[in-house]
PDB file of C-alpha atoms and ligand atoms in Angstrom:
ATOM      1  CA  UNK A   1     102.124  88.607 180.533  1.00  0.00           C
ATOM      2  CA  UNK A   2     104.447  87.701 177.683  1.00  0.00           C
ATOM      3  CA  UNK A   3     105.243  91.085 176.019  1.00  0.00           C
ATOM      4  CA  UNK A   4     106.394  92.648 172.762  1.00  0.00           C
ATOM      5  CA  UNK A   5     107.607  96.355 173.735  1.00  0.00           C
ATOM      6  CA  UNK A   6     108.166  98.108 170.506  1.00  0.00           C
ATOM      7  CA  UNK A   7     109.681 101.544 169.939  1.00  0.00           C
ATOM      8  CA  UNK A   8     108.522 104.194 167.649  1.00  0.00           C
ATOM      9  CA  UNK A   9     104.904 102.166 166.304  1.00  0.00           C
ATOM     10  CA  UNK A  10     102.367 104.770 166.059  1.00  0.00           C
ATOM     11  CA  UNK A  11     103.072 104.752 161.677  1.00  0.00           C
ATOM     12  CA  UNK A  12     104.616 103.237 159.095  1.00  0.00           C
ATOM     13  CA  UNK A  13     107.052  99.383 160.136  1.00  0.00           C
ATOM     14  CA  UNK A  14     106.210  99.467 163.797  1.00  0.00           C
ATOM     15  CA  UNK A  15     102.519  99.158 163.136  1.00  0.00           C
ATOM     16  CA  UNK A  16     103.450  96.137 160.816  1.00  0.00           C
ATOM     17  CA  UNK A  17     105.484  94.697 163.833  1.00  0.00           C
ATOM     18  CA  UNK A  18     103.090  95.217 166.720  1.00  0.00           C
ATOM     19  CA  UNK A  19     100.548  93.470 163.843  1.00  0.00           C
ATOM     20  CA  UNK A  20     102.700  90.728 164.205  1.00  0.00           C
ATOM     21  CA  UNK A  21     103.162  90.440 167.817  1.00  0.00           C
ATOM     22  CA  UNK A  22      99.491  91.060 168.516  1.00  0.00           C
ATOM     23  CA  UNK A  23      98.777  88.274 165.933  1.00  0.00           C
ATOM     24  CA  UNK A  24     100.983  85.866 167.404  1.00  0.00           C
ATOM     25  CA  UNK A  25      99.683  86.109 170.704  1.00  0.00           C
ATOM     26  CA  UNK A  26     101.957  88.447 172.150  1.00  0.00           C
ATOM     27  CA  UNK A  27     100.842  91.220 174.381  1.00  0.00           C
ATOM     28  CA  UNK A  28     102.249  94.785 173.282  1.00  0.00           C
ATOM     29  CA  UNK A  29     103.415  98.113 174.859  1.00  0.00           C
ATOM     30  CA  UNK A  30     104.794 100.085 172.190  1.00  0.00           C
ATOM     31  CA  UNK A  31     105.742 103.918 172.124  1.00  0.00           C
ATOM     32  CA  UNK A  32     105.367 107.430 169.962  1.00  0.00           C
ATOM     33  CA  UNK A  33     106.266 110.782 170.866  1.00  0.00           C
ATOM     34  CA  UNK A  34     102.954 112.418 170.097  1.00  0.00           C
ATOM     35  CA  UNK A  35      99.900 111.597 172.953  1.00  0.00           C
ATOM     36  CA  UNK A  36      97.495 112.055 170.719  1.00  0.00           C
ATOM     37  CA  UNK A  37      99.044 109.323 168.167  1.00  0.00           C
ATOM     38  CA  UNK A  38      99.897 107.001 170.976  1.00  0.00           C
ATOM     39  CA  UNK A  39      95.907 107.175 171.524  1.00  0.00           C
ATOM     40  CA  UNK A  40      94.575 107.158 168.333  1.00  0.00           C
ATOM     41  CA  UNK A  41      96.834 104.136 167.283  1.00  0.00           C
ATOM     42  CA  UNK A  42      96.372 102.202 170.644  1.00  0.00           C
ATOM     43  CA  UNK A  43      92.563 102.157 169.971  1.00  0.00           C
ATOM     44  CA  UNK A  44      92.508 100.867 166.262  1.00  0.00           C
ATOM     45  CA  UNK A  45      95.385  98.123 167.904  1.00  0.00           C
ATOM     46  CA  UNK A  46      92.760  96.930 170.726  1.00  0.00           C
ATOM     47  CA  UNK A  47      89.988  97.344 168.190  1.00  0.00           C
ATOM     48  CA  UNK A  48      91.573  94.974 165.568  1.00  0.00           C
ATOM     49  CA  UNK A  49      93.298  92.399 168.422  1.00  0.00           C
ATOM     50  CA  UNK A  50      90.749  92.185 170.780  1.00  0.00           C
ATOM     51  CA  UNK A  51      92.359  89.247 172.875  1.00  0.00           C
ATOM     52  CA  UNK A  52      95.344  90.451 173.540  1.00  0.00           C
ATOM     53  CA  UNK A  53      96.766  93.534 175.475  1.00  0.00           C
ATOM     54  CA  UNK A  54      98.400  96.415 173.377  1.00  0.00           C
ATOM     55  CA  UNK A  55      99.146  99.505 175.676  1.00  0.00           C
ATOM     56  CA  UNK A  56     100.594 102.798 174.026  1.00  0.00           C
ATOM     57  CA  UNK A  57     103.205 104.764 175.602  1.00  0.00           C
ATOM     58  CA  UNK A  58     104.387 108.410 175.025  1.00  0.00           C
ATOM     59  CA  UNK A  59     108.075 109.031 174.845  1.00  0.00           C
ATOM     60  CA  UNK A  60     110.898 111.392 173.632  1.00  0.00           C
ATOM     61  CA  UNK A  61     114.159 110.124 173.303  1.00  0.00           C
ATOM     62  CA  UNK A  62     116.381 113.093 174.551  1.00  0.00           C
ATOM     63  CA  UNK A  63     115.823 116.270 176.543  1.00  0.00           C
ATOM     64  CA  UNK A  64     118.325 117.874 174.092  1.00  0.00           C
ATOM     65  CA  UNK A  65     120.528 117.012 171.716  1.00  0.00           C
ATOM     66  CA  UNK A  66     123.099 116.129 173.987  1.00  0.00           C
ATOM     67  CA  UNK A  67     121.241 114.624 176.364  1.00  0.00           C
ATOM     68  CA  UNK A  68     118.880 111.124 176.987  1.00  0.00           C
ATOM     69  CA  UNK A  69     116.134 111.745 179.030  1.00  0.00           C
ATOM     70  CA  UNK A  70     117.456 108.670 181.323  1.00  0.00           C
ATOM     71  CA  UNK A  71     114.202 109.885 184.058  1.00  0.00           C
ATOM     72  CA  UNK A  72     111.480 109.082 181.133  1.00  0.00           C
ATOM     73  CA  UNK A  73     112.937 105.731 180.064  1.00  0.00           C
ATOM     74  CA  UNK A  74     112.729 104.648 183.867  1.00  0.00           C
ATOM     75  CA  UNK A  75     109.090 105.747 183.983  1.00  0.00           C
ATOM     76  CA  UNK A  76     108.484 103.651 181.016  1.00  0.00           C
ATOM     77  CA  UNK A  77     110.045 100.423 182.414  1.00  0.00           C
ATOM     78  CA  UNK A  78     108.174 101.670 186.038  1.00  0.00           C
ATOM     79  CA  UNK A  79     104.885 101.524 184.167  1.00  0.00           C
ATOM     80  CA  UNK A  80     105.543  98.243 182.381  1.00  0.00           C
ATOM     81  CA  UNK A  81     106.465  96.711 185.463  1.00  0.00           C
ATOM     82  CA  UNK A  82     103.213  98.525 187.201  1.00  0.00           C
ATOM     83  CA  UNK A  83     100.899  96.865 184.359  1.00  0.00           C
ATOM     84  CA  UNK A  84     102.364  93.912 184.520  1.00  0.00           C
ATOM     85  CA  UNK A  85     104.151  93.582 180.919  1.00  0.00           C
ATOM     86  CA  UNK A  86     107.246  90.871 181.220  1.00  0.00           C
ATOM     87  CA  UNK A  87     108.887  92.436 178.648  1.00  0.00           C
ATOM     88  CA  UNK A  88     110.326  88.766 176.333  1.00  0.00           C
ATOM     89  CA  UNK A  89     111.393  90.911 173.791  1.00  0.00           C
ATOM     90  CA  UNK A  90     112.200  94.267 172.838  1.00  0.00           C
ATOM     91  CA  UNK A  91     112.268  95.797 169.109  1.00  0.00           C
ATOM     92  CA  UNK A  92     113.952  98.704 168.985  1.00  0.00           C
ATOM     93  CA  UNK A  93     112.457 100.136 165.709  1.00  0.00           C
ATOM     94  CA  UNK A  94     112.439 104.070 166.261  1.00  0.00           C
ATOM     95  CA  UNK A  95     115.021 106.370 164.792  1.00  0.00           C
ATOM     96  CA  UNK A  96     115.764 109.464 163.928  1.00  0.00           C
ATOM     97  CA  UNK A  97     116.404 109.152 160.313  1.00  0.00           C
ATOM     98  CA  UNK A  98     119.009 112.403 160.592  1.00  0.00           C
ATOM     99  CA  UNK A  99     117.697 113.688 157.000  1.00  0.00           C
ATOM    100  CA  UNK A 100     119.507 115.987 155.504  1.00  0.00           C
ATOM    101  CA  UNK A 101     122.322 116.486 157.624  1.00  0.00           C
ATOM    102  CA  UNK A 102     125.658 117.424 155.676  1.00  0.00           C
ATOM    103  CA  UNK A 103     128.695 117.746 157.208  1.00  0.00           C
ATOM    104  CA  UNK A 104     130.303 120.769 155.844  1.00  0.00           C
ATOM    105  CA  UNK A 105     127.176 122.805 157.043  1.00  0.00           C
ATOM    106  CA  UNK A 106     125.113 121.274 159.747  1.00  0.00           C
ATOM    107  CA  UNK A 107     125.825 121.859 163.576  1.00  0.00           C
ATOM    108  CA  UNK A 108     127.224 119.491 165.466  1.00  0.00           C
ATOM    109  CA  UNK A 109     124.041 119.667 167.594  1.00  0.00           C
ATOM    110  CA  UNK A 110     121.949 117.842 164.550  1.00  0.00           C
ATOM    111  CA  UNK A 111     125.222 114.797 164.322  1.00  0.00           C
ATOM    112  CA  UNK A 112     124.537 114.272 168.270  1.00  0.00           C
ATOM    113  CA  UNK A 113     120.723 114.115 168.273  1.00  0.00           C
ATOM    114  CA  UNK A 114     121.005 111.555 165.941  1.00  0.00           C
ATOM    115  CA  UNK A 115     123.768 109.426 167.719  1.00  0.00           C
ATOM    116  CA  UNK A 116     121.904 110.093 170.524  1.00  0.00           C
ATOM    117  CA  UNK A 117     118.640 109.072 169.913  1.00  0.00           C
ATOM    118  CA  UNK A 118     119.954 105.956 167.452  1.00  0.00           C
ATOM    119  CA  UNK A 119     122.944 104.626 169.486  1.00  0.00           C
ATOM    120  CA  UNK A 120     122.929 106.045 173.395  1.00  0.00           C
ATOM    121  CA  UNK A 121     118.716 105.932 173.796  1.00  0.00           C
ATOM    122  CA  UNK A 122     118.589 102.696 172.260  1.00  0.00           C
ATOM    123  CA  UNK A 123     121.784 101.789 174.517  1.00  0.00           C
ATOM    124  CA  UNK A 124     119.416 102.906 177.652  1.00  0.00           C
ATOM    125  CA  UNK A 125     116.441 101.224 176.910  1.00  0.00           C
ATOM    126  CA  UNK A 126     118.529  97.453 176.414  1.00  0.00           C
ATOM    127  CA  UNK A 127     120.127  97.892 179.862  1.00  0.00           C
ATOM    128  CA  UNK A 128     116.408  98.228 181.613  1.00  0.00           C
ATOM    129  CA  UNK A 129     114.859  95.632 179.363  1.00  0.00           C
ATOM    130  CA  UNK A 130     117.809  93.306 179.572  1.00  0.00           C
ATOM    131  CA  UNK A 131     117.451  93.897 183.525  1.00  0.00           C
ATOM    132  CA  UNK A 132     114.171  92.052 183.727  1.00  0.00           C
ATOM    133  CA  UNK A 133     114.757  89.686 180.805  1.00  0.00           C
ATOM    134  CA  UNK A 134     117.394  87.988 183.550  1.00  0.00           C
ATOM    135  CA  UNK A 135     114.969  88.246 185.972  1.00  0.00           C
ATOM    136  CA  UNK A 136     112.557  86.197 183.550  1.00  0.00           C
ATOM    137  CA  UNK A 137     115.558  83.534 182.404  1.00  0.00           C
ATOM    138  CA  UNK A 138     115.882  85.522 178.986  1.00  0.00           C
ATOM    139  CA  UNK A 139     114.831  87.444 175.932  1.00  0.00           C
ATOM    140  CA  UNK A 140     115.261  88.698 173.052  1.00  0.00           C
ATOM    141  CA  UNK A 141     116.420  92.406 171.823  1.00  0.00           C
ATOM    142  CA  UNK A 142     115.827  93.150 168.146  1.00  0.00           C
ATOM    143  CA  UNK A 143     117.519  96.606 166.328  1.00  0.00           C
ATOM    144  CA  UNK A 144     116.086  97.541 163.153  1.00  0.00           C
ATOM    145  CA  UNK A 145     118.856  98.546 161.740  1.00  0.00           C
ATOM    146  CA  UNK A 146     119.585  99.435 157.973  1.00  0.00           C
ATOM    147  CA  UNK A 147     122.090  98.830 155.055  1.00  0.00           C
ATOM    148  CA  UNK A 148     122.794 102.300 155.350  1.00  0.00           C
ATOM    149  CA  UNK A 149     125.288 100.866 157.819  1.00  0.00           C
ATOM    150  CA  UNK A 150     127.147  99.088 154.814  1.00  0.00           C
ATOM    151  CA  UNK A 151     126.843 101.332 152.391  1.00  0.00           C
ATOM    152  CA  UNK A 152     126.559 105.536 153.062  1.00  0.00           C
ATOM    153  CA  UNK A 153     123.969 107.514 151.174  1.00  0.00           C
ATOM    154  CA  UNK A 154     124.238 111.207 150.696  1.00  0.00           C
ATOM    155  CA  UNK A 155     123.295 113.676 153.364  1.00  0.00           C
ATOM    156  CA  UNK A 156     123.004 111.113 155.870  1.00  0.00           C
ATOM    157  CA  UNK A 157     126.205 111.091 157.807  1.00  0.00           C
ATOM    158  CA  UNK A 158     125.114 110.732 161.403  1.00  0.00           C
ATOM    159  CA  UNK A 159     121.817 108.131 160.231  1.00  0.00           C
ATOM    160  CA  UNK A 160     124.807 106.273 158.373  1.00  0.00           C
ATOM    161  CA  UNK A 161     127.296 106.370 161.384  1.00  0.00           C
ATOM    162  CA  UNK A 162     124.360 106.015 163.722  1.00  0.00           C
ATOM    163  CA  UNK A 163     123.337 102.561 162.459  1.00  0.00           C
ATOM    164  CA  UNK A 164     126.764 101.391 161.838  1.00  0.00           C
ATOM    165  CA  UNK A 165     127.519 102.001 165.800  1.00  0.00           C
ATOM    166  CA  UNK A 166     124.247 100.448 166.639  1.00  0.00           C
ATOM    167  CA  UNK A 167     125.857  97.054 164.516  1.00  0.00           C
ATOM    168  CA  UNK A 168     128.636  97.103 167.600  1.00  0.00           C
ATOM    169  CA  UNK A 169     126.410  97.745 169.966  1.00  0.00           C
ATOM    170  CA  UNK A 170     124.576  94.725 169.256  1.00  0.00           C
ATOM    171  CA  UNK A 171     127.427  92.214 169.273  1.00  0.00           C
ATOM    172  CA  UNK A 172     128.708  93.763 171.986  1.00  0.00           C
ATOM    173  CA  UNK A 173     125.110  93.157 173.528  1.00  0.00           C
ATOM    174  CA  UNK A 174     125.045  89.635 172.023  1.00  0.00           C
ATOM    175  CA  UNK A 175     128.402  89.102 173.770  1.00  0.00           C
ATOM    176  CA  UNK A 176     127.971  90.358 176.970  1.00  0.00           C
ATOM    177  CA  UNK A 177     124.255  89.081 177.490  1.00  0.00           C
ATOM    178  CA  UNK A 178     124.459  85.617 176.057  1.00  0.00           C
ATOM    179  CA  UNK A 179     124.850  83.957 179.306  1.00  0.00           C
ATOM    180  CA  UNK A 180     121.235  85.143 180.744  1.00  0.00           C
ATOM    181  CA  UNK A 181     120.028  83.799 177.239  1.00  0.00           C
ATOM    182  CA  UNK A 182     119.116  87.033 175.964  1.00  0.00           C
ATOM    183  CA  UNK A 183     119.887  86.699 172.166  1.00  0.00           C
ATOM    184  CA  UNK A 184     120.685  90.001 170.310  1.00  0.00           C
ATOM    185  CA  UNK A 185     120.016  90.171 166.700  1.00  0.00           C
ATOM    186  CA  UNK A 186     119.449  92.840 163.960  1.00  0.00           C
ATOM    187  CA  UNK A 187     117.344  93.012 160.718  1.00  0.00           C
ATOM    188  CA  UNK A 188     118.784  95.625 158.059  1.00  0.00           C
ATOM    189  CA  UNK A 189     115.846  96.388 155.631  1.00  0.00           C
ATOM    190  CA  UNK A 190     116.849  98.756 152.671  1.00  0.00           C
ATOM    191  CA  UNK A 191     114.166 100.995 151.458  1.00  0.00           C
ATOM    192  CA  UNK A 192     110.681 100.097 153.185  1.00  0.00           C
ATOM    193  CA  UNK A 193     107.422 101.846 151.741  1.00  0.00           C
ATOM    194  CA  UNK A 194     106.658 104.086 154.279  1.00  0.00           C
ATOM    195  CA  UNK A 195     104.028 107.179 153.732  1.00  0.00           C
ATOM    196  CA  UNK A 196     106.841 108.772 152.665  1.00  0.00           C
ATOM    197  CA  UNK A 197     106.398 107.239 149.344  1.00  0.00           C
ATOM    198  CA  UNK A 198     103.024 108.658 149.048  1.00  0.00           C
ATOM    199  CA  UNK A 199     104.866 112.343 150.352  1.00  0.00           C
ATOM    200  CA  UNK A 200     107.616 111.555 147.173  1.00  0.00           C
ATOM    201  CA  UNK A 201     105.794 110.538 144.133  1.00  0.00           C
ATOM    202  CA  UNK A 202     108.518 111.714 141.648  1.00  0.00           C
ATOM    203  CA  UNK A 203     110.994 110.673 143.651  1.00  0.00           C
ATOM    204  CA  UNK A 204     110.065 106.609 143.991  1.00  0.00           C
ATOM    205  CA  UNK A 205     108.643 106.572 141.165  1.00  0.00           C
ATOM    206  CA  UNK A 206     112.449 106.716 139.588  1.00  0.00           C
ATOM    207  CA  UNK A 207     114.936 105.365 142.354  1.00  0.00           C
ATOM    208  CA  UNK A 208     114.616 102.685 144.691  1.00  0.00           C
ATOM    209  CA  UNK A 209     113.163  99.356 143.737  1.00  0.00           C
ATOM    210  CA  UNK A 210     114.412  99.661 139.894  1.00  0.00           C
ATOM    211  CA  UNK A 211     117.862  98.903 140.942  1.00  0.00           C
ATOM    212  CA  UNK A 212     117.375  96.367 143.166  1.00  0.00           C
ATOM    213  CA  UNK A 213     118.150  92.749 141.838  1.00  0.00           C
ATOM    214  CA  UNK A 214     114.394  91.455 143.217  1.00  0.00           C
ATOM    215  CA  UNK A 215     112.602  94.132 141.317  1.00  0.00           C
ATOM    216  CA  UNK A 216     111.128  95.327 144.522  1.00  0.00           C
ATOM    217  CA  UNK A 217     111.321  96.926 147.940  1.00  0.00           C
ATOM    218  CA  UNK A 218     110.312  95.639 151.186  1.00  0.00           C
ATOM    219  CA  UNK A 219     107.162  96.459 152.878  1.00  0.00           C
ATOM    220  CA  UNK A 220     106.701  96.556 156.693  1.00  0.00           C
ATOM    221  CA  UNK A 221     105.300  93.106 156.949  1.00  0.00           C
ATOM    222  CA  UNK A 222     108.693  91.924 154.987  1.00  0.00           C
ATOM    223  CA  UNK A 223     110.947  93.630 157.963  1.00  0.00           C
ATOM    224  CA  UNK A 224     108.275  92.670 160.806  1.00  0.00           C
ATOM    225  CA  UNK A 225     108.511  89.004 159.479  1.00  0.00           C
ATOM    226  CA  UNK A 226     112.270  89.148 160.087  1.00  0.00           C
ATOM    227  CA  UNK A 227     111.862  90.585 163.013  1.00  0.00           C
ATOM    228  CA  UNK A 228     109.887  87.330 164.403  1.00  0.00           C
ATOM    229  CA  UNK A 229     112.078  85.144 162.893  1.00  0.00           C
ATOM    230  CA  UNK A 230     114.621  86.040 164.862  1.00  0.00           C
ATOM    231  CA  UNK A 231     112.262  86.253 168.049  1.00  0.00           C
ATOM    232  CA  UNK A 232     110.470  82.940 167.433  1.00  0.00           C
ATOM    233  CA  UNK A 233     112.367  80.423 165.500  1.00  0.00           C
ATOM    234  CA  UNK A 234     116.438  81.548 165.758  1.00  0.00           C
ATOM    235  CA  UNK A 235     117.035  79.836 168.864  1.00  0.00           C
ATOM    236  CA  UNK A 236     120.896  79.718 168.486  1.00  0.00           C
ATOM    237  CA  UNK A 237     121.518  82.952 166.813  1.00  0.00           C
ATOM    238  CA  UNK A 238     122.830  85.594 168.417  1.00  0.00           C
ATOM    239  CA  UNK A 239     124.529  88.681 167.476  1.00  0.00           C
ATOM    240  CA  UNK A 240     123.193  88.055 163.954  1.00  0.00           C
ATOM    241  CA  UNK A 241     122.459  90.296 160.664  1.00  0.00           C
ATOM    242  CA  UNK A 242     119.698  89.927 158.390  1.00  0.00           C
ATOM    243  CA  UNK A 243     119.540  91.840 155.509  1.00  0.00           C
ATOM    244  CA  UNK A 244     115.709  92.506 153.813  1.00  0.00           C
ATOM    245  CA  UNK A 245     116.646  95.068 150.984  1.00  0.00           C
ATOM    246  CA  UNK A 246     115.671  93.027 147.917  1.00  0.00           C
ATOM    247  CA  UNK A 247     119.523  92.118 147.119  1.00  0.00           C
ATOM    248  CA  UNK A 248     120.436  95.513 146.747  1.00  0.00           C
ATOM    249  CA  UNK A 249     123.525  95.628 149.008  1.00  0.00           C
ATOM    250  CA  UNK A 250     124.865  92.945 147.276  1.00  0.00           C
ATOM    251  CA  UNK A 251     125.599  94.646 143.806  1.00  0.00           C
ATOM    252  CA  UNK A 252     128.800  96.082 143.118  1.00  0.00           C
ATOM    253  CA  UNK A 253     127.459  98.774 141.548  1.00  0.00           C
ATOM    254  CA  UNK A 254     123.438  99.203 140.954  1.00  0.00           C
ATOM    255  CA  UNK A 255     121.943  97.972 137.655  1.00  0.00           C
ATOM    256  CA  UNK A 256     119.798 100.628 136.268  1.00  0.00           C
ATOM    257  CA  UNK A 257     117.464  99.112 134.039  1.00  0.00           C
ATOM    258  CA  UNK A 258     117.308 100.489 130.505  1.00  0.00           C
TER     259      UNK A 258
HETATM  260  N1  NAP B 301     111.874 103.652 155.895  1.00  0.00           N
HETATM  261  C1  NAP B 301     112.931 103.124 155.333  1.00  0.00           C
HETATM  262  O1  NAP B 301     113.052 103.154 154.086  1.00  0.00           O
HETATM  263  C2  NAP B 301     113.981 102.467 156.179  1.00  0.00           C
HETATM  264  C3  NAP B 301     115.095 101.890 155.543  1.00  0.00           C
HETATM  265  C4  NAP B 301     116.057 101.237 156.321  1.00  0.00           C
HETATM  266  C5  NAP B 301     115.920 101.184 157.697  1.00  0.00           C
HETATM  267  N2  NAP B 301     114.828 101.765 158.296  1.00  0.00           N
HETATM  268  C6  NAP B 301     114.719 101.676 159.741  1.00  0.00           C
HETATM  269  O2  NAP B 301     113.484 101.058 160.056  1.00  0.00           O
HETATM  270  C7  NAP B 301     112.955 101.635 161.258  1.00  0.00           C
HETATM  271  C8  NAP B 301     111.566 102.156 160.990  1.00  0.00           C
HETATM  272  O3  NAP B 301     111.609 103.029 159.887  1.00  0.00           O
HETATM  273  P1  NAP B 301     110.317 103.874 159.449  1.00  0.00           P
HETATM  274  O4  NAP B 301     110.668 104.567 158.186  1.00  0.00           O
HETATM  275  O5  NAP B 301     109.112 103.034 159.556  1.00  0.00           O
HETATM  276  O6  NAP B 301     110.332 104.934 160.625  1.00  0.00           O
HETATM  277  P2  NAP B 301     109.552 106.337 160.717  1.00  0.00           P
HETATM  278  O7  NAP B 301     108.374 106.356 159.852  1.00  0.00           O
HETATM  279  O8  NAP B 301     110.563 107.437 160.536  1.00  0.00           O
HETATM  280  O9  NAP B 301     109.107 106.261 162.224  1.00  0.00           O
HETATM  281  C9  NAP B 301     110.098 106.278 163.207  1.00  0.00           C
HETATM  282  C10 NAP B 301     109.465 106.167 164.545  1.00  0.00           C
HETATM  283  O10 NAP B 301     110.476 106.556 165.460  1.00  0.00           O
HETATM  284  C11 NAP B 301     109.945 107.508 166.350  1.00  0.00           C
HETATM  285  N3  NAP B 301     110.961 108.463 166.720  1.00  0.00           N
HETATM  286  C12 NAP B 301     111.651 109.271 165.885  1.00  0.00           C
HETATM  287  N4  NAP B 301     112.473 110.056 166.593  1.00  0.00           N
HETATM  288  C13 NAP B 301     112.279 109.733 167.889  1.00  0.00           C
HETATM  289  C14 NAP B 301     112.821 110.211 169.087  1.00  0.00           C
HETATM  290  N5  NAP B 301     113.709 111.206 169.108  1.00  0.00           N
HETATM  291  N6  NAP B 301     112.400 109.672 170.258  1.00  0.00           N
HETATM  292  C15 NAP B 301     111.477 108.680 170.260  1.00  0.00           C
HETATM  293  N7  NAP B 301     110.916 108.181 169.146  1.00  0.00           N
HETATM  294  C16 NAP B 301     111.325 108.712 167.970  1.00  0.00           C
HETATM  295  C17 NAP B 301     108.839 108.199 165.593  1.00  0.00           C
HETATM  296  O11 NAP B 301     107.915 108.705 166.531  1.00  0.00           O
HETATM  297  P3  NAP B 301     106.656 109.615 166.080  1.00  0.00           P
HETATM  298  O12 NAP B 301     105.631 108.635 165.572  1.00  0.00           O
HETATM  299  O13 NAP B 301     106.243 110.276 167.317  1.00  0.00           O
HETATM  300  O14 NAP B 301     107.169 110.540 165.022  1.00  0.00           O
HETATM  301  C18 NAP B 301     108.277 107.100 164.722  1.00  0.00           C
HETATM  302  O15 NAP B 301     107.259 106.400 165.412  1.00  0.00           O
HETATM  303  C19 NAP B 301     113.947 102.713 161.678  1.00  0.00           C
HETATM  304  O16 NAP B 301     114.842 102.194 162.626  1.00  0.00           O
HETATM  305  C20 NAP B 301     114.674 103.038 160.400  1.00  0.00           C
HETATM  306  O17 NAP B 301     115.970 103.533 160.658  1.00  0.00           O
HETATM  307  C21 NAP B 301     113.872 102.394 157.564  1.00  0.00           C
END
């Protein structure tokens, strides 16, 4: 079974790239942390695709801070294997988005959750998928990434450095994997409307998509899109970078409207 396994999909731009997948044809096995989300969200996915196969997963990342819970991402890869998912391509869209963490204050506990959910899970969870994508004669692994990797925002130190070290990670991926035609690639969306923006009124209401040169930010479907782009069509990319932030890295400075 040709299958989509996509991280962190329960809410918000991993529902809009399982969508995708399922749409295409794909079979999916994506993951949450909370059981009772995997559930819920696994049953409106098999309601609304009933042809294909879309199988939830609960994971956490670490066991603490400092440390990847390496036995739970070989159960997930054990239970793919069991159900039969050939895992073609993996999207590794869940994050910790290290909020608030400021560096004259926070522990370093909160800096290594981050990097270690962002960089050393993620690391993990390539090395089993990119196992069987050999064994299949190749894949794909997608990051979603950010242009907080360009360009730092305040209070986000470890997100910032988090996603910048996931950038080496995937040419060094890209690099090292090319030969078993496994193509690694990264989409960097800027601001995505999330149900955070319904959490924020005031707060999008007055920042994001006013300085951005295409008037507007990106909505899941706009990364998800990318995201199949690069798993469908860019046959000789590879350790590639595609930005989906409305044009807003590529200002000197922002242009706030009057
Ligand atoms: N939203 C934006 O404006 C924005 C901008 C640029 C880049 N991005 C990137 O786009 C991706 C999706 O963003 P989003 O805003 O849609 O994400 P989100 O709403 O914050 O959801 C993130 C997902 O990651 C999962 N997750 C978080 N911590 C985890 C951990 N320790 N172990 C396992 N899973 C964990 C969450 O699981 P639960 O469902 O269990 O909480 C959730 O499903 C992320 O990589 C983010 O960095 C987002």
């Amino acid at each position: 079974m040709k299958t989509a396994l996509v991280t962190g999909a329960c809410i918000n731009t991993g529902v809009a790239i399982v969508e995708k997948f399922a749409s295409e044809g794909y079979h999916v096995l994506f993951t949450g942390r909370n059981e009772e989300s995997v559930e819920k969200a696994e049953k409106a996915y098999r309601e609304r695709f009933p042809d294909v196969t879309i199988s939830g997963y609960t994971i956490d990342s670490l066991l603490d801070a400092k440390t990847v819970d390496e036995q739970a991402i070989s159960d997930l890869f054990a239970f793919a294997d069991h159900r039969g998912f050939e895992i073609d391509t993996l999207v590794l869209n869940a994050a910790d988005q290290g909020l608030g963490i400021k560096v004259l204050e926070n522990p370093l506990a909160d800096f290594m959750r981050v990097l270690n959910t962002n960089v050393t899970w993620n690391y993990c969870l390539c090395e089993h998928a990119a196992k069987r994508m050999i064994n299949q004669g190749g894949g794909n692994i997608i990051f979603i990434n950010s242009n907080t990797a360009y360009r730092a925002i305040p209070d986000r130190v470890a997100y910032s450095t988090s996603k910048g070290a996931q950038l080496g990670m995937m040419r060094a991926l890209a690099l090292d994997l090319g030969k078993y035609n496994i193509r690694v690639n990264a989409v960097l969306p800027g601001m995505i409307k999330t149900d955070r923006w319904e959490k924020n009124p005031e707060f999008y209401k007055t920042v994001p998509s006013r300085f951005t040169p295409l008037g507007e930010v990106a909505v899941g479907e706009d990364v998800a899109d990318a995201v199949w782009y690069f798993a469908a069509h860019a046959k000789n990319t590879t350790g590639a970078e595609l930005v989906v932030d409305g044009g807003n890295t590529i200002q000197l400075y922002p242009i706030i409207p009057q």
